[in-house]
Tab-separated table of N, CA and C in Angstrom:
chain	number	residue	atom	x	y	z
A	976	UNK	N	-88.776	40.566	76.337
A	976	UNK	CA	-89.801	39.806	75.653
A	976	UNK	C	-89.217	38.512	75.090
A	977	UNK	N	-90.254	37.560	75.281
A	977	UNK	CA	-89.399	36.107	74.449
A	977	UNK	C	-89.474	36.316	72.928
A	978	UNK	N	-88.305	35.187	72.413
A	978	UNK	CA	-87.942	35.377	70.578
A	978	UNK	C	-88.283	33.654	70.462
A	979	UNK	N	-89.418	33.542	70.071
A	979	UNK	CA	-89.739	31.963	69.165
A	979	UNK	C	-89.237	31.423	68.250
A	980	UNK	N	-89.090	30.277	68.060
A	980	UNK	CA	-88.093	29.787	66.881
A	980	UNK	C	-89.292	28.586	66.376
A	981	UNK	N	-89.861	28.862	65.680
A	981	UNK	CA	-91.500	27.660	64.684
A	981	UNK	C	-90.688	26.623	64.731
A	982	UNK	N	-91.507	25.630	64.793
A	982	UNK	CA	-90.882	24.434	65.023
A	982	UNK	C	-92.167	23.979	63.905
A	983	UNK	N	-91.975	22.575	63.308
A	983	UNK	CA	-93.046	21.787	62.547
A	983	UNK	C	-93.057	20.463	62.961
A	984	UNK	N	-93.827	19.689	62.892
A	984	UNK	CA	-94.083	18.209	63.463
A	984	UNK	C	-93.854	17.897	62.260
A	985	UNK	N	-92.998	16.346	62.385
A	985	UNK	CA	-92.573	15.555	61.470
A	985	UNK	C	-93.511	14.264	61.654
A	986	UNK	N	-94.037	13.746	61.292
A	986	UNK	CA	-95.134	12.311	61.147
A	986	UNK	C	-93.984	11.451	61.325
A	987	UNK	N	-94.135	10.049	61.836
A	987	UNK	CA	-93.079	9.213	62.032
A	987	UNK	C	-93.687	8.545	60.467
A	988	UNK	N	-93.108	8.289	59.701
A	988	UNK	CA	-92.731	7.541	58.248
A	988	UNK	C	-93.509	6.221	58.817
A	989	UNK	N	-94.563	6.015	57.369
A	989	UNK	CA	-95.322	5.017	57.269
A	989	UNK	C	-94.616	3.162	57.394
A	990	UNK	N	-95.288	2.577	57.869
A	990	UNK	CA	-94.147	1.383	58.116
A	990	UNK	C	-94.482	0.440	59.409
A	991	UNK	N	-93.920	-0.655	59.463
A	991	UNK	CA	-93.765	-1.210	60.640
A	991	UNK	C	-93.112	-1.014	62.031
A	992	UNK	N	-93.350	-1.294	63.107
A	992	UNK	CA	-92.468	-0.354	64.096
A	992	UNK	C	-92.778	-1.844	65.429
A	993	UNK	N	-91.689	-1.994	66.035
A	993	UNK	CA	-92.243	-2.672	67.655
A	993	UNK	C	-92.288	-1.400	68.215
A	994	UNK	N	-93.422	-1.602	68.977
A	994	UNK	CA	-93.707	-0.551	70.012
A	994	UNK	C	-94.139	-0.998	71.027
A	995	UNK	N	-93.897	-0.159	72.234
A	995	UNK	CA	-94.829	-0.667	73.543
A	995	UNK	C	-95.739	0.248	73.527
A	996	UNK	N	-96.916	-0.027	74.560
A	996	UNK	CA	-97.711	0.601	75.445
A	996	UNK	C	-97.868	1.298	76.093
A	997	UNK	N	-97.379	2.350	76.011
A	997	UNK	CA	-97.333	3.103	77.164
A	997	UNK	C	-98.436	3.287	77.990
A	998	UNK	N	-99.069	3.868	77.324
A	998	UNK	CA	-100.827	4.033	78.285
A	998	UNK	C	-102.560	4.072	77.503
A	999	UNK	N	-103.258	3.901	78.175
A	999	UNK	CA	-104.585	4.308	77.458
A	999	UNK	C	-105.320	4.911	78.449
A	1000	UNK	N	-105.958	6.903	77.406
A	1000	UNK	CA	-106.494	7.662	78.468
A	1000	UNK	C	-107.778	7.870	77.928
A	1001	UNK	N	-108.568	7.802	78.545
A	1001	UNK	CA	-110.223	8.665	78.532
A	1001	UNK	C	-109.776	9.663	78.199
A	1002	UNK	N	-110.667	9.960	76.758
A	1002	UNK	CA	-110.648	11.306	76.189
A	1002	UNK	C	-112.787	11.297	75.882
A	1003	UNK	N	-112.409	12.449	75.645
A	1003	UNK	CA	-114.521	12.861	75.629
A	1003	UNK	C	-114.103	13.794	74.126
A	1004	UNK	N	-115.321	13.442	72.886
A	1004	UNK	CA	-115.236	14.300	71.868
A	1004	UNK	C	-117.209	14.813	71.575
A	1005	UNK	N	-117.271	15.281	70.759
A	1005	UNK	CA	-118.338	15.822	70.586
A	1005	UNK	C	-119.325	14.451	70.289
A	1006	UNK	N	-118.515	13.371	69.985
A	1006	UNK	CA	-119.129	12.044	69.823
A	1006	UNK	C	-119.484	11.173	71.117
A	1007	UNK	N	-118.856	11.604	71.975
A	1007	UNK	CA	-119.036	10.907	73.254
A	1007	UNK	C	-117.230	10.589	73.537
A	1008	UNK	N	-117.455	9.189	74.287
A	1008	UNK	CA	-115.715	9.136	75.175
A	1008	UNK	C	-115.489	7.988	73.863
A	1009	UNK	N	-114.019	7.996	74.468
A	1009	UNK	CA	-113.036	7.044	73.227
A	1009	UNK	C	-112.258	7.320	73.965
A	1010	UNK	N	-110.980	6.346	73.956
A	1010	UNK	CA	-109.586	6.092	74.437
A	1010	UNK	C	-108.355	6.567	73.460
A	1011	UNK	N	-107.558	7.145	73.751
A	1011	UNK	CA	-106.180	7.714	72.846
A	1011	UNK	C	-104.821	6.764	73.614
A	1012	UNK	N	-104.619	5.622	72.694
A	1012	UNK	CA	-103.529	4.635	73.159
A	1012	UNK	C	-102.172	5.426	72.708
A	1013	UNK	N	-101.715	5.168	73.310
A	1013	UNK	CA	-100.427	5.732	73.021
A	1013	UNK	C	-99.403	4.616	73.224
A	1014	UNK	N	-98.427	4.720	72.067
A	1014	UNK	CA	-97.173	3.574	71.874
A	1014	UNK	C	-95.442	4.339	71.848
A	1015	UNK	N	-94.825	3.880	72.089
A	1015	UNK	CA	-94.046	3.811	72.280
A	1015	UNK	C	-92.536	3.127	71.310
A	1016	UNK	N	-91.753	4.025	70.420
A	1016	UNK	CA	-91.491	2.990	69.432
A	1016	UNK	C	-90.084	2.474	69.777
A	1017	UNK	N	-89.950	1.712	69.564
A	1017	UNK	CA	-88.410	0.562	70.235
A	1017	UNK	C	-87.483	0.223	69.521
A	1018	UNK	N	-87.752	0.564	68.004
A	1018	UNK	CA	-86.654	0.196	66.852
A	1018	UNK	C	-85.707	1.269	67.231
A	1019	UNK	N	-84.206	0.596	66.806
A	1019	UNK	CA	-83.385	1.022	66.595
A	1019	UNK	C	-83.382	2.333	65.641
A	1020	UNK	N	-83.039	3.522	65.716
A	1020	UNK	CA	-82.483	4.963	64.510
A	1020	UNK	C	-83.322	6.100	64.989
A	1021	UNK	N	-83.826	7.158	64.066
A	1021	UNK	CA	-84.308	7.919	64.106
A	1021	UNK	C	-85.449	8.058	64.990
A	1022	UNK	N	-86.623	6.908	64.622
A	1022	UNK	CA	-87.581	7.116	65.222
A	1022	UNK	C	-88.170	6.598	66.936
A	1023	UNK	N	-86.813	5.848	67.321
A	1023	UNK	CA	-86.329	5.610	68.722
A	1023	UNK	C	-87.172	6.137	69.507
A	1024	UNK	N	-87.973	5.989	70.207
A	1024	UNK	CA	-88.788	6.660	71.534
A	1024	UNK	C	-89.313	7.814	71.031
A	1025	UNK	N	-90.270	7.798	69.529
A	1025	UNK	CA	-90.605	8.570	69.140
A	1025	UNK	C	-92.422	8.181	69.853
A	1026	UNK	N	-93.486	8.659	69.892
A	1026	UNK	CA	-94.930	8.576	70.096
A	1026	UNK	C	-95.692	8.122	69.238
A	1027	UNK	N	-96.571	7.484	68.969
A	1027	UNK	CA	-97.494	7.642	68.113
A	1027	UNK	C	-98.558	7.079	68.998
A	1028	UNK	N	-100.025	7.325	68.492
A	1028	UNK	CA	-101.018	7.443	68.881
A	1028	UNK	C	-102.348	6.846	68.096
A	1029	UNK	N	-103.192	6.081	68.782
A	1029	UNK	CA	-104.086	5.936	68.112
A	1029	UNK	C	-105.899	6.146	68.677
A	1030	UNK	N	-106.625	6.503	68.426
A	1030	UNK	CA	-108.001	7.120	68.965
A	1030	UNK	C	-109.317	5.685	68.850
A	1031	UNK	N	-109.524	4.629	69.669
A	1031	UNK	CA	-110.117	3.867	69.580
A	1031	UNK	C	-111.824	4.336	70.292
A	1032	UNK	N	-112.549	3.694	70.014
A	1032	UNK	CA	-113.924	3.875	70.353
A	1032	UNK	C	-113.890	3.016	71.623
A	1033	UNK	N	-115.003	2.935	72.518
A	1033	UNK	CA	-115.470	2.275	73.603
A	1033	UNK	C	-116.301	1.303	73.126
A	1034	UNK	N	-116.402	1.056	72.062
A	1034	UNK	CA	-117.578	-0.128	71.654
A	1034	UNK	C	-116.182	-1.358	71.552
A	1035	UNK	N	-116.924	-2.302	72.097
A	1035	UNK	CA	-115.960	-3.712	72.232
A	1035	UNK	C	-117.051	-4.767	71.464
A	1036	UNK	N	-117.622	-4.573	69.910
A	1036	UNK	CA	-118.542	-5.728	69.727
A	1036	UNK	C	-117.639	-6.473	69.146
A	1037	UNK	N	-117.720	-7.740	68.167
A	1037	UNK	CA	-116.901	-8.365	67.264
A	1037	UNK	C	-116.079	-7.654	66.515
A	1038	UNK	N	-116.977	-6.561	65.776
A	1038	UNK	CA	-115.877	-6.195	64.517
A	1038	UNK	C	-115.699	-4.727	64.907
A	1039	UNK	N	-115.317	-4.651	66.429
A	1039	UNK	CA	-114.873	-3.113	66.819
A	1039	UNK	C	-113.248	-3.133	67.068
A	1040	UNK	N	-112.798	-2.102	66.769
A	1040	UNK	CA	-111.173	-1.801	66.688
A	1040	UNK	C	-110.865	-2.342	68.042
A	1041	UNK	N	-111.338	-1.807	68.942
A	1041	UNK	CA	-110.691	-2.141	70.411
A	1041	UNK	C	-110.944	-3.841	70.812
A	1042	UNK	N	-111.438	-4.235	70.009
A	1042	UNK	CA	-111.911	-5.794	70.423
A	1042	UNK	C	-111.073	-6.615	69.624
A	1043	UNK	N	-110.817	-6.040	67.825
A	1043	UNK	CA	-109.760	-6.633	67.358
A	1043	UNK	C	-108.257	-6.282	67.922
A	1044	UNK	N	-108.182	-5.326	67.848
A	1044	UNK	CA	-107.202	-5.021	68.333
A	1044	UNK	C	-106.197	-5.604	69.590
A	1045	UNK	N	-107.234	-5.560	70.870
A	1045	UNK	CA	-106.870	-6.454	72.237
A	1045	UNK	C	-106.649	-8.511	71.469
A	1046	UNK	N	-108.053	-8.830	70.727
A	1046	UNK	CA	-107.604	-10.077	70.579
A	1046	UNK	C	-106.226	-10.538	69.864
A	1047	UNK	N	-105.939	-9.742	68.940
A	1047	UNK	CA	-104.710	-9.535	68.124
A	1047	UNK	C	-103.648	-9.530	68.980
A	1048	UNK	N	-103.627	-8.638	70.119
A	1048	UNK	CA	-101.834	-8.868	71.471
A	1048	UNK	C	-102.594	-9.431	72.021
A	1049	UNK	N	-103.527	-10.586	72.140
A	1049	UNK	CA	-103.339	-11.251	72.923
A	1049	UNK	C	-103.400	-13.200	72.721
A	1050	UNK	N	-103.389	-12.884	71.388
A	1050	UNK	CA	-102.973	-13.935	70.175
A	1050	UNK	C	-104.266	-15.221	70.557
A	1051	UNK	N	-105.651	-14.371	71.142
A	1051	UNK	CA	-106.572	-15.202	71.334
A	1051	UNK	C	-108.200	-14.484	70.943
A	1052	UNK	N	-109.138	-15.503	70.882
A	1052	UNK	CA	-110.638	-14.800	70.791
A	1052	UNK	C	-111.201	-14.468	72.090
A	1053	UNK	N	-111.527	-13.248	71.918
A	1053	UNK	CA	-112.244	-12.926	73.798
A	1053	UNK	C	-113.750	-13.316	73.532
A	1054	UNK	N	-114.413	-14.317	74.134
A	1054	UNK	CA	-115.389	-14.621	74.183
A	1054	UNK	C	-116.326	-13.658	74.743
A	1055	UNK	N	-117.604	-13.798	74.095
A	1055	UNK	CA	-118.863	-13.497	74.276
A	1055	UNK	C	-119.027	-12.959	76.103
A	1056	UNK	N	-119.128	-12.290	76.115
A	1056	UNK	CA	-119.888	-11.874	78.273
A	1056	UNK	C	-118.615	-11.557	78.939
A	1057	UNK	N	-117.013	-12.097	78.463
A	1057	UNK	CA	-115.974	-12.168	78.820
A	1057	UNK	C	-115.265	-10.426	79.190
A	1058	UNK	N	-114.920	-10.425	80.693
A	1058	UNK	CA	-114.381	-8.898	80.335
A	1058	UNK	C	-113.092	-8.924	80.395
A	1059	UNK	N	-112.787	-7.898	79.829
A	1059	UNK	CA	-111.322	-8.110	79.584
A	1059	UNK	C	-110.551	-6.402	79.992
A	1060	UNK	N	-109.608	-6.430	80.423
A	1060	UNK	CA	-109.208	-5.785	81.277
A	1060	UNK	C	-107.765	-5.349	80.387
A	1061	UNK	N	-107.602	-4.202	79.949
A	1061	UNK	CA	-107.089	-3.580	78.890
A	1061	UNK	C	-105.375	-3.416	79.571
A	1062	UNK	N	-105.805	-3.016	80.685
A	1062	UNK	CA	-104.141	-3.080	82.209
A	1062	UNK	C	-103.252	-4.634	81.643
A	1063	UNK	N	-104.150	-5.262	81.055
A	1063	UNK	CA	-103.009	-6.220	80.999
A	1063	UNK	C	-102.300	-6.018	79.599
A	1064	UNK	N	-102.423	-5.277	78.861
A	1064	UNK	CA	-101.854	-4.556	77.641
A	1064	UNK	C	-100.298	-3.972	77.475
A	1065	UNK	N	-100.827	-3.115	78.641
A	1065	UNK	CA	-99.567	-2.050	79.201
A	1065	UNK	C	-98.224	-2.444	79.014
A	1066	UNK	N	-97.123	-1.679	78.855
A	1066	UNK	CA	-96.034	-1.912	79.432
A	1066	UNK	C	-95.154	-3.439	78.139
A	1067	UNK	N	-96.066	-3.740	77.755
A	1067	UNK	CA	-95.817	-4.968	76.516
A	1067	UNK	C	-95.570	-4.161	75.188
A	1068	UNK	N	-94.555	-4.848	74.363
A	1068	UNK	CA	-94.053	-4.758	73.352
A	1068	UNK	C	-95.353	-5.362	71.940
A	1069	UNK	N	-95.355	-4.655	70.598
A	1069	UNK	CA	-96.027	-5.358	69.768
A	1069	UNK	C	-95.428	-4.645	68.644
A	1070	UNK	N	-95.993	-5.469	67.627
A	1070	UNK	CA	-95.454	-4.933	66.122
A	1070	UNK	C	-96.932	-4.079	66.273
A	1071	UNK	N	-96.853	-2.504	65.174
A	1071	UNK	CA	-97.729	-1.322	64.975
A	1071	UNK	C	-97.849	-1.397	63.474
A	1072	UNK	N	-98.420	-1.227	62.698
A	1072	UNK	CA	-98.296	-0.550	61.565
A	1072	UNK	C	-98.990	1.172	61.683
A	1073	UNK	N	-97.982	1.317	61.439
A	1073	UNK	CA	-98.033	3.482	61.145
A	1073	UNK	C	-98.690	3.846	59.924
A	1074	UNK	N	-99.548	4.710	59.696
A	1074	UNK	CA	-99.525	5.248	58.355
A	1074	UNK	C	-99.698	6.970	58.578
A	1075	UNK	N	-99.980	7.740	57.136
A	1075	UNK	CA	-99.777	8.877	57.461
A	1075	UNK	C	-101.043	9.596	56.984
A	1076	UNK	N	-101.844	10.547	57.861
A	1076	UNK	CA	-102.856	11.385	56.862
A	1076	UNK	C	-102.552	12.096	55.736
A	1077	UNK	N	-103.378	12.057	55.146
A	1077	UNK	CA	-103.776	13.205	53.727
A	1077	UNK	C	-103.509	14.637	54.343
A	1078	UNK	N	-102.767	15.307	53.801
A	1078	UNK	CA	-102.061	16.706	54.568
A	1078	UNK	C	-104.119	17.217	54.489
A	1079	UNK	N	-103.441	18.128	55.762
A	1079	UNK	CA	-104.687	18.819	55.727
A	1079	UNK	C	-105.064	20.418	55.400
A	1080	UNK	N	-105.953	21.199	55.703
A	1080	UNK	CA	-106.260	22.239	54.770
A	1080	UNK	C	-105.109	23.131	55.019
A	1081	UNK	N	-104.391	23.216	56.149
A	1081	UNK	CA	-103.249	24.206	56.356
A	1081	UNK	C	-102.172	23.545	56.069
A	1082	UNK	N	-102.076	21.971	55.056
A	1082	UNK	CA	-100.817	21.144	54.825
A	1082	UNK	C	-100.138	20.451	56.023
A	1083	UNK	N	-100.172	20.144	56.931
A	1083	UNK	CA	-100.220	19.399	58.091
A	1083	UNK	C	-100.522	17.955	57.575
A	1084	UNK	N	-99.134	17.152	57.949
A	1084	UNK	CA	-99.749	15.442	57.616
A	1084	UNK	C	-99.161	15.014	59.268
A	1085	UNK	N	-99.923	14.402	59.684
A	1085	UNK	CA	-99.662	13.284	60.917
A	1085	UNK	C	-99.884	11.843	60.569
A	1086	UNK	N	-98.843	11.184	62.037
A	1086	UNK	CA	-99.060	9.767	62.068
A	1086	UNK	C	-100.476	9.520	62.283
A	1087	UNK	N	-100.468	7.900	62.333
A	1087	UNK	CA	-101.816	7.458	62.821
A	1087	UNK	C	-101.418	5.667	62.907
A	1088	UNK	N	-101.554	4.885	64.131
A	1088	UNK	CA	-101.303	3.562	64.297
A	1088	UNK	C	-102.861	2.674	63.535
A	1089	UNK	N	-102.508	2.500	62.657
A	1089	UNK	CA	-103.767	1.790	61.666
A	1089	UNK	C	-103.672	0.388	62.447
A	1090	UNK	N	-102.925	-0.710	62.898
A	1090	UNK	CA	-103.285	-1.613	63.102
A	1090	UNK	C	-102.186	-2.253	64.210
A	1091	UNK	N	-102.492	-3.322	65.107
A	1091	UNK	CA	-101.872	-3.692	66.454
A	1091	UNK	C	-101.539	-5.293	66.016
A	1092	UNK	N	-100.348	-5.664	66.869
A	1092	UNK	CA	-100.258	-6.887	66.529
A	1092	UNK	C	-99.330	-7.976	67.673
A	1093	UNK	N	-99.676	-9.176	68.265
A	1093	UNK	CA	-98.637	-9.270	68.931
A	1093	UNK	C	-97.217	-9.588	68.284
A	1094	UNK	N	-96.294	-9.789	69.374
A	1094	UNK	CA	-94.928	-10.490	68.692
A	1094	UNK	C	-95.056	-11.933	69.110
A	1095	UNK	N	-95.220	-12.498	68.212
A	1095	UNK	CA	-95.354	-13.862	67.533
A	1095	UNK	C	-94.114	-14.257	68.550
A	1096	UNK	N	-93.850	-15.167	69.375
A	1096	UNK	CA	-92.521	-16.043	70.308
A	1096	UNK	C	-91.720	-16.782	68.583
A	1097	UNK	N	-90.187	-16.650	69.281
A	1097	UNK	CA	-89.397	-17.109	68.101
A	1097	UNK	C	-89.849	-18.647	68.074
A	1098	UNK	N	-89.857	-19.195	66.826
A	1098	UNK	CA	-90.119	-20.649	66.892
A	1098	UNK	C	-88.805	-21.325	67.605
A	1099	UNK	N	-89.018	-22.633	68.115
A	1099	UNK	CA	-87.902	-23.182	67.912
A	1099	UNK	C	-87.002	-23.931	67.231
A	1100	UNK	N	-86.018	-24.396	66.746
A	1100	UNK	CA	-85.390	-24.903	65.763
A	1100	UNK	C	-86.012	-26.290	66.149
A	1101	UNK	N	-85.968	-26.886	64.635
A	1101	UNK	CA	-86.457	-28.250	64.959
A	1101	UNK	C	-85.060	-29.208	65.381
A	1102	UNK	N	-85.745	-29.967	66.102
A	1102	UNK	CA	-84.503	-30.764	66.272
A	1102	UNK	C	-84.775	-32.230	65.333
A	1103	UNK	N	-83.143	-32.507	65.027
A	1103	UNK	CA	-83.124	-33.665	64.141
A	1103	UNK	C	-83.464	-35.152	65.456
A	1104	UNK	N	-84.005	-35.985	64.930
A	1104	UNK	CA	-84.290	-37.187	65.677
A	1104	UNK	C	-82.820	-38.293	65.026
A	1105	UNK	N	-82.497	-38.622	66.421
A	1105	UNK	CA	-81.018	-39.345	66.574
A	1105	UNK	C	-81.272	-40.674	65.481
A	1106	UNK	N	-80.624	-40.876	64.505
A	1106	UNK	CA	-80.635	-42.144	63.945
A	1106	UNK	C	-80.051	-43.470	64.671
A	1107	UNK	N	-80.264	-45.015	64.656
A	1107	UNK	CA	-79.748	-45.721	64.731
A	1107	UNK	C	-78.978	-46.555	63.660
C-alpha cells in the first residue's frame, strides 16, 4: 500500500515580480467562460519559476481587466472595433504585482496576480552636446 507525506501550498509572498507568459486557457465556471493566465516568475531566489495565476473575464469593454490589462503590455490604447489578438502576449516578460487571499474557511491563503504591466525599455543616457 502507498505511505503519503501532506504537503501544503505556500502562496508566492505579496510583491512585485517580472514574469512571463506562459499561456492563456479557456476555463468554463458556473458564470460562463473566462481565461486562467498563467505567469511565469523570472526573479532571481526562492520564487524562481514559481506559477502564479490569474482568472480574467471574456468581456474586453473599456474598464474590463482583460482590456486594461492587454493595453498596459502593450504600452498602448486598443481602439474602439479593434481586435486584438492576445498570442501576441505570450512568451513576453512583464512586471506582475502578486497579492495574497484572506485565508479561507479551512485556513488556506493563495496567490493571486492583481495587476499586469509592461517593462518600460531602459531610457537612454542623455548625451552631453559638444561645446565650442
Amino acid at each position: 500500500m502507498p505511505t503519503y507525506t501532506a504537503t501544503d501550498y505556500e502562496p508566492v509572498p505579496p510583491g512585485l515580480y517580472t514574469a512571463r507568459l506562459e499561456q492563456i486557457e479557456e476555463a468554463t465556471s458556473q458564470h460562463g467562460t473566462y481565461y486562467r493566465w498563467c505567469f511565469l516568475i523570472e526573479d532571481a531566489g526562492e520564487q524562481k519559476e514559481r506559477k502564479v495565476y490569474a482568472n480574467v473575464s471574456e468581456k474586453f469593454g473599456p474598464q474590463s481587466k482583460a482590456r486594461r490589462w492587454c493595453e498596459q503590455m502593450i504600452g498602448r490604447s486598443i481602439r474602439k472595433g479593434e481586435r486584438f489578438d492576445t498570442d501576441e502576449l505570450l512568451g513576453r516578460s512583464y512586471h506582475i504585482m502578486v497579492s495574497n487571499t484572506p485565508e479561507d474557511e479551512r485556513g488556506r491563503v493563495f496567490d493571486s496576480v492583481d495587476n499586469v504591466h509592461r517593462i518600460r525599455p531602459k531610457a537612454e543616457p542623455e548625451r552631453e552636446e559638444a561645446h565650442e
